[in-house]
Coordinates of C-alpha atoms in Angstrom, one line a residue:
M20 CA -0.4 0.2 -0.3
T21 CA 1.0 3.6 -1.6
T22 CA 0.7 6.1 1.5
T23 CA 0.6 9.6 0.1
H24 CA 2.6 12.5 2.3
I25 CA 1.0 15.6 1.6
P26 CA 3.9 18.9 2.9
T27 CA 3.5 19.9 6.2
E28 CA 3.6 24.3 4.8
K29 CA 0.9 23.0 1.7
C30 CA -1.3 21.6 4.7
S31 CA -0.8 25.2 6.8
T32 CA -1.5 27.6 3.6
T33 CA -4.5 25.1 3.3
E34 CA -5.7 26.2 6.7
K35 CA -5.3 29.7 6.3
T36 CA -6.9 29.7 3.2
T37 CA -9.5 28.4 4.4
T38 CA -10.0 30.2 8.2
R39 CA -9.2 33.5 5.7
D40 CA -12.2 32.1 3.6
D41 CA -14.5 31.2 6.7
D42 CA -14.1 35.0 8.6
S43 CA -14.5 36.5 4.9
M44 CA -17.9 34.7 5.3
A45 CA -19.0 35.2 8.2
S46 CA -18.2 39.2 7.8
L47 CA -20.0 39.2 5.0
T48 CA -22.8 37.8 7.0
K49 CA -22.5 40.0 9.1
L50 CA -22.5 42.7 7.2
Y51 CA -25.6 41.6 5.4
A52 CA -27.5 41.2 9.1
I53 CA -26.2 45.0 9.8
A54 CA -27.7 45.7 6.1
E55 CA -31.0 43.9 7.2
A56 CA -31.2 46.3 10.4
V57 CA -30.6 49.3 9.2
S58 CA -33.5 48.5 6.4
D59 CA -35.7 48.3 9.2
R60 CA -34.7 51.9 10.8
V61 CA -36.0 53.0 7.8
E62 CA -39.0 52.1 7.6
M63 CA -39.6 52.4 11.7
H64 CA -39.1 56.2 11.5
T65 CA -40.7 57.4 8.4
I66 CA -44.5 55.5 10.6
I67 CA -43.3 57.1 13.8
G68 CA -42.4 60.7 11.3
E69 CA -46.2 60.6 9.6
Q70 CA -47.7 59.5 12.5
R71 CA -46.0 62.6 14.8
N72 CA -46.3 64.9 11.7
N73 CA -49.8 63.5 11.7
W74 CA -50.4 64.5 15.8
N75 CA -49.4 68.3 15.0
F76 CA -52.0 68.4 13.0
L77 CA -54.3 66.7 14.8
L78 CA -53.2 68.9 17.7
V79 CA -53.1 71.9 16.6
S80 CA -57.4 71.6 15.0
S81 CA -58.2 70.0 17.8
I82 CA -56.9 73.2 19.7
N83 CA -57.9 75.8 17.6
A84 CA -61.8 73.6 18.1
I85 CA -61.8 74.1 21.3
T86 CA -60.5 78.2 22.1
L87 CA -62.8 79.2 19.1
S88 CA -65.8 77.0 20.8
A89 CA -64.9 77.7 24.0
A90 CA -64.8 81.7 22.7
T91 CA -67.6 81.4 21.3
M92 CA -69.6 80.0 24.4
A93 CA -68.5 82.9 26.2
G94 CA -69.8 85.9 24.4
L95 CA -73.5 83.3 24.5
S96 CA -73.3 83.9 27.9
A97 CA -73.6 87.7 28.0
I98 CA -76.8 87.3 26.1
P99 CA -79.1 88.3 28.4
P100 CA -81.9 87.2 30.7
G101 CA -79.2 85.4 32.9
E102 CA -80.0 81.1 34.6
P103 CA -80.2 79.4 31.4
L104 CA -76.9 80.3 29.6
L105 CA -75.2 79.8 32.9
A106 CA -74.3 76.6 30.4
F107 CA -72.0 78.4 27.9
K108 CA -70.5 80.2 30.9
L109 CA -69.7 76.9 32.4
S110 CA -68.8 74.6 29.0
S111 CA -66.5 77.7 28.1
T112 CA -64.6 77.8 31.2
L113 CA -63.9 74.2 31.4
L114 CA -62.6 73.8 27.5
Y115 CA -60.3 77.2 27.9
L116 CA -59.3 75.1 31.0
V117 CA -58.9 71.7 28.5
A118 CA -57.8 73.7 26.0
T119 CA -54.3 74.8 28.5
G120 CA -53.3 71.6 29.1
L121 CA -53.0 71.0 25.9
F122 CA -51.4 73.9 25.1
M123 CA -48.9 73.0 27.7
V124 CA -48.2 69.2 26.6
V125 CA -48.1 70.4 23.0
N126 CA -45.3 72.8 23.8
K127 CA -43.1 69.9 25.1
I128 CA -43.1 67.8 23.6
Q129 CA -43.6 70.1 19.8
P130 CA -44.9 67.5 17.4
S131 CA -43.3 69.0 14.1
Q132 CA -40.2 69.2 15.9
L133 CA -40.5 65.2 16.8
A134 CA -41.3 64.5 13.0
E135 CA -38.8 67.1 11.9
E136 CA -36.3 64.3 14.1
Q137 CA -37.7 60.5 12.9
R138 CA -37.2 62.6 8.7
N139 CA -34.4 63.2 9.1
A140 CA -33.5 59.5 10.9
A141 CA -35.0 57.8 8.4
K142 CA -32.9 59.8 5.3
L143 CA -29.9 59.1 6.7
F144 CA -30.6 55.1 7.7
R145 CA -31.0 54.8 4.3
H146 CA -28.0 56.8 3.3
L147 CA -26.1 54.1 5.7
H148 CA -27.8 51.7 3.9
T149 CA -26.5 52.4 0.5
Q150 CA -23.1 52.4 1.8
I151 CA -23.5 49.7 2.8
Q152 CA -24.2 48.0 -0.1
T153 CA -21.4 50.3 -2.0
I154 CA -19.0 48.3 0.3
L155 CA -20.7 44.5 -0.8
A156 CA -20.3 45.8 -3.9
L157 CA -16.7 46.3 -3.9
R158 CA -15.2 44.3 -1.6
T159 CA -15.1 41.8 1.0
P160 CA -15.9 44.0 4.1
T161 CA -13.8 43.7 7.0
L162 CA -13.5 44.2 10.9
V163 CA -12.8 47.7 10.5
D164 CA -16.0 48.3 7.9
L165 CA -18.4 46.0 10.7
N166 CA -17.6 47.8 13.8
D167 CA -17.6 51.3 11.7
V168 CA -20.8 50.5 10.6
M169 CA -21.7 49.3 14.0
E170 CA -21.8 53.1 15.7
R171 CA -22.7 54.8 13.5
V172 CA -26.0 53.6 13.6
L173 CA -25.9 53.9 17.9
A174 CA -24.9 57.3 17.2
I175 CA -27.7 57.3 14.8
E176 CA -30.5 56.2 16.8
K177 CA -28.5 58.3 19.7
A178 CA -29.6 61.1 18.3
Y179 CA -32.9 60.6 16.6
P180 CA -34.7 57.9 19.4
L181 CA -37.4 56.3 18.6
P182 CA -39.8 56.2 22.1
L183 CA -41.0 59.2 22.4
L184 CA -39.5 59.1 26.2
P185 CA -37.9 60.3 27.9
L186 CA -37.6 63.6 25.1
L187 CA -35.2 65.0 24.0
E188 CA -34.8 68.4 25.0
K189 CA -37.4 70.8 23.1
F190 CA -35.5 74.5 24.6
P191 CA -31.8 74.1 25.5
E192 CA -30.0 76.6 26.8
K193 CA -27.5 76.1 24.2
V194 CA -28.0 75.7 21.1
E195 CA -25.2 73.1 19.2
P196 CA -25.5 71.7 15.7
T197 CA -26.7 68.1 16.3
K198 CA -24.7 65.5 15.8
W199 CA -25.5 62.1 14.9
W200 CA -22.1 60.4 13.8
P201 CA -19.2 59.1 16.1
S202 CA -16.3 61.2 16.8
Y203 CA -13.7 60.6 14.6
K204 CA -10.5 59.3 15.7
R205 CA -8.0 61.5 16.6
L206 CA -3.4 60.6 16.1
Q207 CA -2.2 60.5 18.9
K208 CA 0.8 60.7 19.2
Q209 CA 3.0 63.7 18.4
E210 CA 4.7 62.8 15.4
Q211 CA 2.2 60.9 13.5
Q212 CA 1.3 64.5 12.8
V213 CA 4.5 66.5 11.5
G214 CA 6.5 65.3 8.8
G215 CA 4.8 62.1 6.3
Q216 CA 4.4 62.1 2.2
I217 CA 2.0 64.3 1.7
E218 CA 2.2 64.2 -2.3
G219 CA 1.0 61.4 -4.2
N220 CA -2.8 59.7 -3.8
G221 CA -3.9 62.2 -5.7
W222 CA -3.4 64.0 -3.2
S223 CA -1.1 67.9 -3.3
R224 CA -0.4 70.8 -1.3
E225 CA -2.7 73.0 -3.5
L226 CA -5.7 70.3 -2.6
E227 CA -4.3 70.1 1.6
E228 CA -5.1 74.0 1.0
E229 CA -7.8 74.0 -0.6
M230 CA -9.3 72.0 2.0
K231 CA -7.8 73.8 5.3
G232 CA -9.7 77.1 2.8
V233 CA -13.1 75.1 3.2
I234 CA -12.9 74.1 5.8
R235 CA -12.2 78.1 7.5
I236 CA -14.9 79.4 5.7
L237 CA -17.7 76.4 6.9
K238 CA -16.9 77.4 10.6
R239 CA -16.5 81.2 9.9
K240 CA -19.6 81.3 8.3
D241 CA -22.4 78.3 7.3
I242 CA -21.9 77.0 10.6
A243 CA -22.2 79.9 12.7
E244 CA -25.2 81.3 10.6
Y245 CA -27.5 78.6 11.2
V246 CA -26.4 78.3 14.8
R247 CA -27.7 81.8 15.1
L248 CA -30.3 81.2 12.9
G249 CA -31.5 78.3 15.1
K250 CA -31.2 80.7 18.6
L251 CA -33.7 83.0 16.3
V252 CA -35.9 80.7 16.3
L253 CA -35.6 79.0 20.1
K254 CA -36.2 82.1 21.1
V255 CA -39.7 82.9 18.8
N256 CA -41.1 79.6 19.9
R257 CA -40.0 80.4 23.3
I258 CA -42.4 83.1 23.5
L259 CA -45.0 81.2 21.6
A260 CA -44.7 78.6 23.5
S261 CA -45.2 80.9 27.6
L262 CA -48.0 82.8 25.4
G263 CA -50.6 80.4 24.0
P264 CA -51.5 78.8 27.4
S265 CA -51.8 81.6 29.5
L266 CA -53.9 83.8 26.5
T267 CA -56.3 80.9 27.5
G268 CA -55.8 80.5 31.0
V269 CA -56.6 84.2 31.2
A270 CA -59.9 83.2 28.7
A271 CA -60.5 80.9 31.4
V272 CA -60.7 83.5 34.0
G273 CA -62.4 85.6 31.9
A274 CA -65.1 83.1 31.4
A275 CA -65.6 82.1 34.2
L276 CA -66.1 85.6 35.9
V277 CA -68.8 86.7 32.7
G278 CA -71.6 88.6 34.1
S279 CA -70.4 89.6 37.5
P280 CA -72.0 93.6 38.5
S281 CA -67.9 95.0 38.6
V282 CA -65.8 93.5 36.1
G283 CA -68.6 92.4 34.0
Q284 CA -66.7 94.0 30.5
W285 CA -63.9 92.8 31.2
A286 CA -64.3 89.4 31.9
L287 CA -66.2 88.8 28.6
L288 CA -63.4 90.9 26.2
A289 CA -61.6 89.1 28.2
G290 CA -62.8 85.7 27.7
V291 CA -63.7 85.7 24.0
T292 CA -60.3 88.1 23.0
G293 CA -58.4 85.4 24.5
G294 CA -59.8 82.7 23.0
A295 CA -59.0 84.4 19.8
L296 CA -55.6 85.6 20.3
A297 CA -55.2 81.6 21.4
S298 CA -55.8 80.6 18.6
V299 CA -53.4 82.8 16.1
V300 CA -50.8 82.1 18.7
N301 CA -52.0 78.0 17.9
T302 CA -52.3 78.7 14.4
L303 CA -48.5 80.1 14.4
E304 CA -46.3 77.9 16.4
H305 CA -47.7 74.1 15.8
G306 CA -49.3 75.9 12.2
G307 CA -46.3 77.6 10.7
Q308 CA -44.5 74.3 13.0
V309 CA -41.5 76.7 14.5
G310 CA -40.2 73.6 16.5
M311 CA -39.9 72.0 13.1
V312 CA -37.4 75.0 11.3
F313 CA -35.2 74.7 14.6
E314 CA -34.2 71.3 14.9
L315 CA -34.5 71.7 10.6
F316 CA -31.2 74.3 11.9
R317 CA -29.7 72.4 14.1
N318 CA -29.9 69.3 11.5
C319 CA -27.7 71.9 8.7
A320 CA -25.1 73.5 11.1
G321 CA -24.3 69.5 12.4
F322 CA -24.3 68.6 8.2
Y323 CA -21.4 71.1 7.9
H324 CA -20.5 70.4 10.9
L325 CA -19.3 66.7 10.2
L326 CA -18.6 67.5 6.7
E327 CA -16.1 70.0 8.8
E328 CA -14.9 67.2 10.6
S329 CA -14.6 65.0 8.4
I330 CA -11.8 66.7 5.8
D331 CA -9.8 68.1 8.8
S332 CA -9.9 64.6 9.9
T333 CA -8.6 63.2 6.6
L334 CA -5.7 65.8 6.8
M335 CA -4.3 64.5 10.4
E336 CA -3.4 61.9 8.3
R337 CA -0.1 62.8 6.8
E338 CA 0.2 59.5 5.4
V339 CA -1.6 60.8 2.0
D340 CA -0.9 56.6 0.7
K341 CA -3.7 56.0 4.0
R342 CA -6.2 58.8 3.2
E343 CA -9.3 58.6 0.9
N344 CA -7.6 59.4 -2.9
G345 CA -7.3 62.9 -2.9
E346 CA -9.4 63.3 -6.4
L347 CA -12.8 61.5 -5.7
F348 CA -12.2 62.8 -1.3
E349 CA -12.1 66.9 -3.4
M350 CA -14.8 65.8 -5.8
K351 CA -17.1 63.9 -2.6
V352 CA -16.4 67.5 -1.1
A353 CA -17.7 69.9 -3.7
L354 CA -20.8 67.3 -3.9
H355 CA -21.8 68.0 -0.2
L356 CA -21.5 71.7 -1.2
G357 CA -23.1 71.6 -4.1
R358 CA -20.3 73.2 -6.1
S359 CA -18.3 72.3 -8.7
L360 CA -14.9 71.4 -9.1
S361 CA -13.6 74.8 -10.4
E362 CA -15.9 76.7 -8.2
L363 CA -14.5 74.3 -5.2
R364 CA -10.5 75.2 -6.4
A365 CA -12.2 79.1 -6.2
L366 CA -13.4 79.0 -2.5
G367 CA -10.1 77.2 -0.9
S368 CA -8.2 80.5 -2.6
L369 CA -10.3 83.0 -1.7
S370 CA -9.8 81.3 1.9
S371 CA -6.4 81.2 2.0
S372 CA -5.7 84.4 0.6
S373 CA -7.7 86.1 3.8
S374 CA -7.3 86.8 7.0
E375 CA -9.0 85.2 9.8
D376 CA -11.5 88.2 10.3
D377 CA -12.5 88.7 7.0
N378 CA -16.1 90.1 6.5
T379 CA -16.6 87.8 3.0
S380 CA -20.1 87.2 2.6
E381 CA -19.3 84.1 0.8
F382 CA -20.6 80.4 1.7
A383 CA -19.2 77.6 1.4
G384 CA -22.5 75.3 0.6
K385 CA -24.8 76.4 -1.6
L386 CA -27.2 73.0 -1.6
F387 CA -29.3 75.1 1.8

């Protein structure tokens, strides 16, 4: 009987190849599982967003109907003679109290802002799902890819949670850009941040200066402008949120005092006018979706802050071979800003030639 001898090196190579294949298959399976979960998140956030948008519409309509009905009843309760019309007086007072409670709840949860949070979460999860599909189409995913995707899923869920409670702060003391991404890894060693090769892989000194110029304009103009607008809208929303319940509360007191000998006329004026003004305030605040506008401005600031961090993190890596291809990166930045490549280069050179306190009116972004 002839015994076949298999060389040890060939066995070892075969085992290593099999192990690599098993690892690749495991990574593929995990990334497909994450992709399914992300697709499910898109559907969930879309449904919840539509539900909360319906809340806003229904609550605005209900509060307006209640306050206008209460104002009408307050007016009717002043028509003589008195006793049968006591029902109008009591009904008006009760409706105003209900409207005050609803006002306080709606101002607390800000349904239009909740709906905008879910719309943005659905958009971000769609974008992440597309990026996962791109990874699967171009290469075998690595452990780094899996960790990065998982961190991004968790970061989006933290920024835009599905549960209603606990609520995210709707009236923050400090307005900052929304953050829905994990922090970029900064290079820890100082020696890695100096020297190194800065030519090649589509990168050049001119391109680096161009990207640094874009960062300066993003910080000085785009991010600062959207934060300023967010503060302005938040201030308006605070005023409207306190004014609505105050008007219905005053109207409730006025409706209860209609017919009193001493303050009858003033009570009637407060009961009728307070309800009408409360309906106007409710329509301006929630019909105009002021909370949604505030969230929109924060998200816009967050979009430009993410772009700034992405550029900064790329430039921190001094070895260009470890960066994304420079020409591809420049094209992505131009698309994010809604500019052509020539416009982006002109923008970078404009910022590079200006001082830090330049008051140019040029913004980096043209999309919004």
